[in-house]
Structure formats: C-alpha cells, structure tokens
Amino acid sequence: MGKLFGATQTLAVGWLICIFWTFGAWATDSTGDTTILINEIGRESNHSLLWGPYRSNLYFGVRPRIPKSLLVGLLWARVDHQTAQNNFRYTCEQNEGMAGYGWDEYDIRTGGRQIIHDAGNNLDLQTEFVKVPGGTKGGNWGVRIKGTPRKDAPPKLKTTVILNAAMEGLGTLDVANEKDQLGYSDTVTLSGSSSELGQFKIDITQGPAKNSHPIHSHPSHADKPMDRTIVHSFQLPQEALWQTKAVLFTHMKQVMEAYVEKHGKDNPPPPWQAYTISNNPGQGNFHLIQKVFEGPFEFDVLFSSESAPEPMTSETLTKSITSSTASFAQRFAEVLTPDKPFDNSKYELFSRSLFSNLVGGIGYFYGDSLVDRSYAIEYEEENEGFWDETADARARGNQRLEGPSELFTSIPSRPFFPRGFLWDEGFHLLPVVEWDLDLILEIVKSWFNLMDDDGWIAREQILGAEARSKVPEEFQVQYPHYANPPTLFLILQAFIDRLQANNGTAKTGRESFGRQDFSGIYTAHLDNPEAAAQYLQSLYPLLKRHYFWFRKTQWGDIKSYDRKAYSTKEAYRWRGRTPRHILTSGLDDYPRAQPPHPGELHVDLISWMALMTRSIKNVAHVLGERDDVLEFAKYEQAIIRNMDDLHWDAKEQVYCDATIDDYEESVHVCHKGYISIFPFMLGLVGPDSPRLKPLLDLIEDPEELWSNYGIRSLSRRNEFYGTDENYWRSPIWINMNYLIIQSLLNIAQAPGPHRKQATSVYSRLRKNVVENVYNQWKETGFAWEQYNPETGVGQRTQHFTGWTSLVVNIMKMPELDETKIPSAGEGDSGGHDEL
C-alpha cells in the first residue's frame, strides 16, 4: 500500500504519462513492434504459469490453467491395520493429525518443495515440484515424492501411495504399457493428448533400488506382489472425475469382497494387501496407479510435452530441483529479506514458509456457480425490518446455475477456504507485489474478467461441484446486490507505485525478457512501459464499471434524514445486513446499530470508497483521461469531507457508524474497534489531521485496542467484547494489523506533530505482531486465521496462509530509530495539507 498521494506522486504520475506517450501503444510513430512485444509477454507468461499445484484443496494436486483438462492428485495412507480407510489423505483437512504441512520454498514460475508432517500416519511426505520450460505447450514438469517415517513410527512402516490422473473433456489418457497381470516392475507410462496440451506422456518411475516393499506368505501375494506397481483404468462420467476418494473406496470395497469370497473371512490378507486396487490397466479417462512401501521410499512423476525439446527425466528433475532451490534462495534474499530486528535465520525461514505457502496456495478454478438474479424488490432493503423481507426473498429459491467461469486466484486456507474471496484477494497479493508483479497483474485481470454487465463481481467464487462440496448450502448462492471491500484497488495502486519507483529506468525493450528460464517475466510490465499502458488501458473500462456499480448499489441516504454534510450524495451503506451480521463488509459480526435501519451509514464502506476513488483517479491520470481525473477528484474530495461530517464523533473522538433513532434523527453508533480507525487504516488521515492524535491514543491504550500480540478488533471496554460468535469482537486479525502498521509507518516517515508517537506505536506493534505469529507457527506448525488477544494463541482456521502472510511484508518494513524522531514542537511542523 503506497504512501499518501501528494505533490511528489502527482509529478511521478506526470512522468508516467510522458513515458507511456513516448514508448506506449498510443505513440504516433509506434509500429507493429509494440503489438509483437505485448503478445510475446502474454505468451511467455501463459507458458510459465500454465502448470502448477493449482488444485489448492489437495495436499498435492497438479493441473493446467485450462478448463476441462488433465487432473493429477496424490493419495497416501498407513496400511498396517484393518481400519486403514481412516488414514487416507487426499483433500486438505483440519482434523487429520497433521503436525504442519506446506511449502518450505515455492516460486510459481519454477517450482518448490513441500513437506507434509503427517503425524497421524507416522510419515513425513515431501513433494518437490519443478517446471522445465520449452516447446509451445508450456514445457515439462516433474515431482519427486519422498516418504520418511517419523521418529515415532513403528518398524517397517507400511505405506500405500496412489497417484490419480484424470482427463476431463475431450482429451485422451491411456496406459501405454503392455498389460502385465501381476503389475509393473518398472516405469508406468500414461500417454495422452488434448487440443490445448497436444501430445504428452506421464512417467511414474519405480524409484531407486533402496525402496523396500512388504512381503508376506498369504496366497494373495502371489497374484498381486507388493513390489509391483498396480494400475486400474476407469471410464467415468465427467461429474465423477474429481471424486477420487469416493471412486477409490468403492473400488477397494469390491476388491476386499473378492478377497473374502476367495480366501474366506477367517483368512483375510494383511491390510497392506487388502487396501489395494485390482490390476486392470488400459484405456479410460481416470487412472489409479498404486505403490506399497515398507519404510522410506521415493519415486518420480514426470510429465513430458511432445513439443518440448527433450523429455522429462529423473536426471533432469534432480538438476531442476537443485537449480530451483538455489534460485529461490537468491531471489528471496534480494527481494524479501526481513529487516531488523528480524534479520536472522529463524525469521527468514519463517518468512520463506509463509510466502511460499501463500503463493503455493494459488489455484485455478473452473465451473458454474449459483446466483439469484431475481432482483426481488426486497433486496433494495429500503423498509424497516428489511432483513425479514430479504430472508423471505432468499427462501423463495430463485437461484440458478450460471457459467461456467474461470478464475486464477490465491486462497485464504487450503483446508477450509479453498476458493476465491474477493476482499481477501487484495491482501493476498500485497506480499507478492515485489516478487512477481506480472503474476499479480494476471490474477487481478482474472478477477475483473468475472464482472457482469452491471459491474458486479461475486464476493465468493464457488465454481463447480467440487468447490461447492466444501461450502455449506446456505452460503453457496451469490446475490448481485451484495458488495465486498474493493481490496484489488490496493494492488492497482501498488502497480502505479512500482511504475513510479522505476522513474525512468524502464528498459523499454526485450533486453530483460525472453530468456529460457522465464526470469524476465516477473517484471515485464515494469520493464516495458508500453505493456503497462496496454494493461491499464484494457482494464480501465472494467474498473469504471465496477466503481459506478458500487455508487449505484451501496448508496446511503443523506437527504431523507436532513443530515448535514458537505455533499448530499457521498454516503454509503452495505447491503446484505441482518441483525447479527454484515457478511458483505468482511467484518461479519462486528457490532453495528441495533436494530438495523435503512438509514444506516457505514464508516468502513465510505473509507473503502475513498480509497477506490483515489486509486481509479490515479489510473485515469496515468492513462491521460483528464476529464475522468477531474470527475474522480471531485468525488474524492466530497467523500473525504463527508467521511468527517457524517462519521466523526466529537465526543467519542473516533469515527462511528450512523443510524436513525426513534425520533428520526441521525445519531452515531460508536463501538470502538477496527471500525473506529478505518479511515486511518486506509491512509485517509493525514499527519497534520486533528483526528490523528485521538486515534493514535485509542490504538495504544491497553484498556481499549492494544494487546501484547496485536491490535484487537473490538475495545476491551465494549459491552460486546468477546461475546456471541466472537469472530470480529476481540480477536486479532493480521490484515487489519498490517493496515495499521503501514499507516503508522507512513505517519512516522512524514513531518508532523505526532511523528514520535506514531514511531513508538509502529515499532512496538510491528514487534508484537511478528513475534506472536512466529511463536504460534513454531509451536503448532501453522499460521492461523486469527489470534487470541489475551493469550496470543492462534485460533479458528489453521493453515490460514492467506492474509496472515502479510507478516512477510511487516518483517520487511524498516526498523525506525525513535531517538532520531523529533518530538512535537521541535522543528517538526507539518507541511502537508490534510486529506
């Protein structure tokens, strides 16, 4: 999130316009070279991002960014007792006895290493995934799968590992090997093709000779030796291809019944034999490839595109793993190394893990979604008691399936929220801005491409039956009058800030681009201003449509209640309100006015509108849309003025929501917490603002918001503190603490009367947040959705590597020396206009 927009940034934007007009797509002397370059950037980006572990809901699952294409997934289980069906791991789950799992290092362009500490199965499973560029179809990839028994594992631990490969749509996928009734003692090869992927093959190797397999005397071993790889091919309906566990268990049940029929109930095979598939390789669209090991094990899965210069081999995989590890370490040291006091190995390891899991959780989703487009009059929420009316409208069940749509996005949590969330996504992308700007531009574009003709984007993207299987039915339907905080505009501003930081150093050509290892693609839009201009120009109509959709659907009523404000138009109210929640705000159960009223005004929403207006104004400025700049500047001024006129409470000295009382008068509803400081968090309170001092005092008051672990969501003195669901009624949220810390840093680095206080609060809060999230990660193996304000303990969703990964940015922020900051009145008077 950039600093407050002022004269310096205005000059920088002017420079950007100059650069774009000199080198951009609009230059009068431009040739076809610009179009060629932009197409080349798009092609190389698509190739480098084509493959990945984009099945984010699985512990390990690979697919391309192509609808209805190849799906690969991994299952495993400890199989040394008869109830082994409870041990099978496939989809990420919260309660499977994991001692932690995730990527220790991961770069979406090259690959990385993931370790799954499966305490329940007494196994540490490692997946080392890499991509090798080459050819016209996205290159090759491979993964090395290693299993290591944990210290508490029994001797000769028995583990079964099953690779699943399926082909959606019109492609083919068949077993290429000659059929062997006993299974395969060497590499198993699947051959396939599709219009997008061309011809390809997948080799599943036997692994090194040190691999050991269980041997036993039961007669079933002679028919199906455990040192062989077993393959079964199925032809399944399309809707069953993602239901791997259900297909596997149904098939294994048949195998077990056959064992009972052949050997009798009193002579069953041992569990590692019983929990196997039948060996029946051939044609199909769904294949299971099973191996059974005793002790540690290792094998490779190698994807080779026919268009690549060379096939993928185990030797290539080994070299690529080494190269990927080295390049990740070097790039991380250059881009994301923590600053003092976190500049040591333990925090660097922690930072690398959080960042890698954030990027490693990026997924590709495709499918239909449930939308209610009835546009029922009740959804206007204009009557008192509107929440009962909207509940009745929803109960009529007017939702319909729409789509299909596709989305490339990061996710909040692989086990619990493996799908796209609109307001989360802007926070997710902030740690990636400096690492891979072109990646985040691709993701932002993917989100805006979901927009409908009115400008609406669904706040949750639950695309397809597999995604819906993880969501309670009552939360699956999306409503076109529901908004969500527009955090993607944080990313657009960050993009402009990066362009500004380049300040004439752009290479304006292919010199940093087109390398075989894709290294130039991370910053292609920075290095080539014409590409940056084309990107913003193509996105700009969508930004405007989305912006004006907000203004049209989330407006708040000023005139009906004779409210006094600078503007009679700039007020905002979240739709989707109930007495207990405003889910659309993202702050779910945070206390609001009771009962709800159609005359409510929400301070967090007007703050988001200010940020959104400022960001789109800056985009318009960069693009030379002068009339739009003037229009958005007027909106911005009116919003900022109304934010104070409608929401600042002189008595409480905080920002508050507003509602209508029994006398039809506008009154403030002040529940001190995140809502109270929202304008500050979004950089809307300047260093000289008379509002700043009371907000800083509120933040650092231990009886209000301050804790030793971060800023609480609600004041300890509030009557609702820690009550009911207690979701946003006391816990510490890292995305909000990041915004607070960033705003404190901005104030601390600008001249003003409260610079010394801001510096002190910044330094202490930064240290508290980082140390607590680190300590909980070290103790539990996970980043958490939120943290207890009394104990610091991580709680709710585990493996919450979405916006909790903002700790990476917090660690990278500079350490400030409080002794060098002048106190108020010591020559540090402000020189900035209040915003």
PDB file of N, CA and C in Angstrom, residues 612-657:
ATOM      1  N   MET A 612     -10.950   3.575  -3.153  1.00  0.00           N
ATOM      2  CA  MET A 612     -11.279   3.160  -4.513  1.00  0.00           C
ATOM      3  C   MET A 612     -11.261   4.354  -5.464  1.00  0.00           C
ATOM      4  N   THR A 613     -11.838   5.470  -5.018  1.00  0.00           N
ATOM      5  CA  THR A 613     -11.883   6.674  -5.849  1.00  0.00           C
ATOM      6  C   THR A 613     -10.490   7.201  -6.118  1.00  0.00           C
ATOM      7  N   ARG A 614      -9.673   7.251  -5.086  1.00  0.00           N
ATOM      8  CA  ARG A 614      -8.302   7.745  -5.242  1.00  0.00           C
ATOM      9  C   ARG A 614      -7.515   6.867  -6.201  1.00  0.00           C
ATOM     10  N   SER A 615      -7.684   5.560  -6.079  1.00  0.00           N
ATOM     11  CA  SER A 615      -6.941   4.636  -6.925  1.00  0.00           C
ATOM     12  C   SER A 615      -7.358   4.754  -8.387  1.00  0.00           C
ATOM     13  N   ILE A 616      -8.659   4.795  -8.650  1.00  0.00           N
ATOM     14  CA  ILE A 616      -9.100   4.870 -10.049  1.00  0.00           C
ATOM     15  C   ILE A 616      -8.779   6.245 -10.631  1.00  0.00           C
ATOM     16  N   LYS A 617      -8.770   7.271  -9.792  1.00  0.00           N
ATOM     17  CA  LYS A 617      -8.332   8.590 -10.257  1.00  0.00           C
ATOM     18  C   LYS A 617      -6.876   8.532 -10.709  1.00  0.00           C
ATOM     19  N   ASN A 618      -6.025   7.836  -9.959  1.00  0.00           N
ATOM     20  CA  ASN A 618      -4.616   7.736 -10.321  1.00  0.00           C
ATOM     21  C   ASN A 618      -4.422   6.934 -11.606  1.00  0.00           C
ATOM     22  N   VAL A 619      -5.236   5.888 -11.791  1.00  0.00           N
ATOM     23  CA  VAL A 619      -5.172   5.137 -13.042  1.00  0.00           C
ATOM     24  C   VAL A 619      -5.567   6.036 -14.202  1.00  0.00           C
ATOM     25  N   ALA A 620      -6.648   6.794 -14.012  1.00  0.00           N
ATOM     26  CA  ALA A 620      -7.082   7.729 -15.058  1.00  0.00           C
ATOM     27  C   ALA A 620      -5.990   8.746 -15.373  1.00  0.00           C
ATOM     28  N   HIS A 621      -5.286   9.207 -14.340  1.00  0.00           N
ATOM     29  CA  HIS A 621      -4.197  10.166 -14.521  1.00  0.00           C
ATOM     30  C   HIS A 621      -3.085   9.564 -15.365  1.00  0.00           C
ATOM     31  N   VAL A 622      -2.713   8.342 -15.055  1.00  0.00           N
ATOM     32  CA  VAL A 622      -1.663   7.664 -15.807  1.00  0.00           C
ATOM     33  C   VAL A 622      -2.061   7.504 -17.273  1.00  0.00           C
ATOM     34  N   LEU A 623      -3.338   7.216 -17.511  1.00  0.00           N
ATOM     35  CA  LEU A 623      -3.799   6.981 -18.877  1.00  0.00           C
ATOM     36  C   LEU A 623      -4.111   8.265 -19.627  1.00  0.00           C
ATOM     37  N   GLY A 624      -3.975   9.416 -18.956  1.00  0.00           N
ATOM     38  CA  GLY A 624      -4.245  10.670 -19.623  1.00  0.00           C
ATOM     39  C   GLY A 624      -5.709  10.966 -19.826  1.00  0.00           C
ATOM     40  N   GLU A 625      -6.574  10.325 -19.013  1.00  0.00           N
ATOM     41  CA  GLU A 625      -8.022  10.564 -19.096  1.00  0.00           C
ATOM     42  C   GLU A 625      -8.349  11.790 -18.248  1.00  0.00           C
ATOM     43  N   ARG A 626      -8.113  12.969 -18.786  1.00  0.00           N
ATOM     44  CA  ARG A 626      -8.151  14.197 -17.995  1.00  0.00           C
ATOM     45  C   ARG A 626      -9.546  14.508 -17.447  1.00  0.00           C
ATOM     46  N   ASP A 627     -10.581  14.317 -18.255  1.00  0.00           N
ATOM     47  CA  ASP A 627     -11.939  14.583 -17.774  1.00  0.00           C
ATOM     48  C   ASP A 627     -12.300  13.656 -16.626  1.00  0.00           C
ATOM     49  N   ASP A 628     -11.888  12.397 -16.744  1.00  0.00           N
ATOM     50  CA  ASP A 628     -12.166  11.440 -15.671  1.00  0.00           C
ATOM     51  C   ASP A 628     -11.417  11.806 -14.398  1.00  0.00           C
ATOM     52  N   VAL A 629     -10.193  12.283 -14.550  1.00  0.00           N
ATOM     53  CA  VAL A 629      -9.413  12.688 -13.377  1.00  0.00           C
ATOM     54  C   VAL A 629     -10.157  13.778 -12.618  1.00  0.00           C
ATOM     55  N   LEU A 630     -10.667  14.756 -13.317  1.00  0.00           N
ATOM     56  CA  LEU A 630     -11.403  15.836 -12.663  1.00  0.00           C
ATOM     57  C   LEU A 630     -12.669  15.317 -11.989  1.00  0.00           C
ATOM     58  N   GLU A 631     -13.353  14.408 -12.668  1.00  0.00           N
ATOM     59  CA  GLU A 631     -14.584  13.848 -12.086  1.00  0.00           C
ATOM     60  C   GLU A 631     -14.279  13.077 -10.806  1.00  0.00           C
ATOM     61  N   PHE A 632     -13.269  12.205 -10.859  1.00  0.00           N
ATOM     62  CA  PHE A 632     -12.940  11.399  -9.678  1.00  0.00           C
ATOM     63  C   PHE A 632     -12.374  12.267  -8.556  1.00  0.00           C
ATOM     64  N   ALA A 633     -11.662  13.327  -8.910  1.00  0.00           N
ATOM     65  CA  ALA A 633     -11.134  14.231  -7.880  1.00  0.00           C
ATOM     66  C   ALA A 633     -12.276  14.899  -7.112  1.00  0.00           C
ATOM     67  N   LYS A 634     -13.334  15.246  -7.816  1.00  0.00           N
ATOM     68  CA  LYS A 634     -14.499  15.835  -7.135  1.00  0.00           C
ATOM     69  C   LYS A 634     -15.154  14.823  -6.209  1.00  0.00           C
ATOM     70  N   TYR A 635     -15.302  13.594  -6.690  1.00  0.00           N
ATOM     71  CA  TYR A 635     -15.862  12.539  -5.834  1.00  0.00           C
ATOM     72  C   TYR A 635     -14.998  12.346  -4.592  1.00  0.00           C
ATOM     73  N   GLU A 636     -13.681  12.303  -4.807  1.00  0.00           N
ATOM     74  CA  GLU A 636     -12.766  12.060  -3.699  1.00  0.00           C
ATOM     75  C   GLU A 636     -12.877  13.152  -2.636  1.00  0.00           C
ATOM     76  N   GLN A 637     -12.874  14.389  -3.084  1.00  0.00           N
ATOM     77  CA  GLN A 637     -12.978  15.488  -2.131  1.00  0.00           C
ATOM     78  C   GLN A 637     -14.280  15.403  -1.343  1.00  0.00           C
ATOM     79  N   ALA A 638     -15.369  15.116  -2.037  1.00  0.00           N
ATOM     80  CA  ALA A 638     -16.664  15.043  -1.366  1.00  0.00           C
ATOM     81  C   ALA A 638     -16.719  13.869  -0.390  1.00  0.00           C
ATOM     82  N   ILE A 639     -16.155  12.749  -0.761  1.00  0.00           N
ATOM     83  CA  ILE A 639     -16.158  11.572   0.119  1.00  0.00           C
ATOM     84  C   ILE A 639     -15.348  11.851   1.376  1.00  0.00           C
ATOM     85  N   ILE A 640     -14.159  12.421   1.218  1.00  0.00           N
ATOM     86  CA  ILE A 640     -13.312  12.715   2.373  1.00  0.00           C
ATOM     87  C   ILE A 640     -14.002  13.703   3.309  1.00  0.00           C
ATOM     88  N   ARG A 641     -14.590  14.728   2.744  1.00  0.00           N
ATOM     89  CA  ARG A 641     -15.296  15.711   3.573  1.00  0.00           C
ATOM     90  C   ARG A 641     -16.484  15.060   4.294  1.00  0.00           C
ATOM     91  N   ASN A 642     -17.254  14.262   3.576  1.00  0.00           N
ATOM     92  CA  ASN A 642     -18.419  13.620   4.193  1.00  0.00           C
ATOM     93  C   ASN A 642     -18.020  12.571   5.220  1.00  0.00           C
ATOM     94  N   MET A 643     -16.881  11.955   5.017  1.00  0.00           N
ATOM     95  CA  MET A 643     -16.401  10.981   5.999  1.00  0.00           C
ATOM     96  C   MET A 643     -16.284  11.642   7.371  1.00  0.00           C
ATOM     97  N   ASP A 644     -15.793  12.859   7.417  1.00  0.00           N
ATOM     98  CA  ASP A 644     -15.697  13.608   8.672  1.00  0.00           C
ATOM     99  C   ASP A 644     -17.055  14.148   9.106  1.00  0.00           C
ATOM    100  N   ASP A 645     -17.806  14.719   8.155  1.00  0.00           N
ATOM    101  CA  ASP A 645     -19.083  15.343   8.510  1.00  0.00           C
ATOM    102  C   ASP A 645     -20.095  14.328   9.034  1.00  0.00           C
ATOM    103  N   LEU A 646     -20.101  13.142   8.450  1.00  0.00           N
ATOM    104  CA  LEU A 646     -21.133  12.165   8.794  1.00  0.00           C
ATOM    105  C   LEU A 646     -20.693  11.170   9.857  1.00  0.00           C
ATOM    106  N   HIS A 647     -19.383  10.978  10.022  1.00  0.00           N
ATOM    107  CA  HIS A 647     -18.941   9.848  10.837  1.00  0.00           C
ATOM    108  C   HIS A 647     -18.020  10.215  12.006  1.00  0.00           C
ATOM    109  N   TRP A 648     -17.472  11.411  12.044  1.00  0.00           N
ATOM    110  CA  TRP A 648     -16.612  11.749  13.179  1.00  0.00           C
ATOM    111  C   TRP A 648     -17.472  12.165  14.361  1.00  0.00           C
ATOM    112  N   ASP A 649     -17.222  11.525  15.505  1.00  0.00           N
ATOM    113  CA  ASP A 649     -17.967  11.852  16.719  1.00  0.00           C
ATOM    114  C   ASP A 649     -17.072  12.697  17.626  1.00  0.00           C
ATOM    115  N   ALA A 650     -17.455  13.947  17.833  1.00  0.00           N
ATOM    116  CA  ALA A 650     -16.618  14.879  18.593  1.00  0.00           C
ATOM    117  C   ALA A 650     -16.487  14.462  20.050  1.00  0.00           C
ATOM    118  N   LYS A 651     -17.525  13.850  20.591  1.00  0.00           N
ATOM    119  CA  LYS A 651     -17.479  13.442  21.988  1.00  0.00           C
ATOM    120  C   LYS A 651     -16.590  12.210  22.176  1.00  0.00           C
ATOM    121  N   GLU A 652     -16.817  11.207  21.361  1.00  0.00           N
ATOM    122  CA  GLU A 652     -16.051   9.958  21.489  1.00  0.00           C
ATOM    123  C   GLU A 652     -14.666  10.062  20.871  1.00  0.00           C
ATOM    124  N   GLN A 653     -14.470  11.048  19.994  1.00  0.00           N
ATOM    125  CA  GLN A 653     -13.182  11.267  19.339  1.00  0.00           C
ATOM    126  C   GLN A 653     -12.747  10.060  18.497  1.00  0.00           C
ATOM    127  N   VAL A 654     -13.730   9.491  17.823  1.00  0.00           N
ATOM    128  CA  VAL A 654     -13.473   8.384  16.902  1.00  0.00           C
ATOM    129  C   VAL A 654     -14.461   8.497  15.745  1.00  0.00           C
ATOM    130  N   TYR A 655     -14.201   7.724  14.700  1.00  0.00           N
ATOM    131  CA  TYR A 655     -15.170   7.577  13.619  1.00  0.00           C
ATOM    132  C   TYR A 655     -16.209   6.523  14.006  1.00  0.00           C
ATOM    133  N   CYS A 656     -17.460   6.762  13.624  1.00  0.00           N
ATOM    134  CA  CYS A 656     -18.560   5.885  14.023  1.00  0.00           C
ATOM    135  C   CYS A 656     -19.512   5.668  12.858  1.00  0.00           C
ATOM    136  N   ASP A 657     -20.207   4.527  12.879  1.00  0.00           N
ATOM    137  CA  ASP A 657     -21.353   4.345  12.000  1.00  0.00           C
ATOM    138  C   ASP A 657     -22.446   5.335  12.402  1.00  0.00           C
TER     139      ASP A 657
END
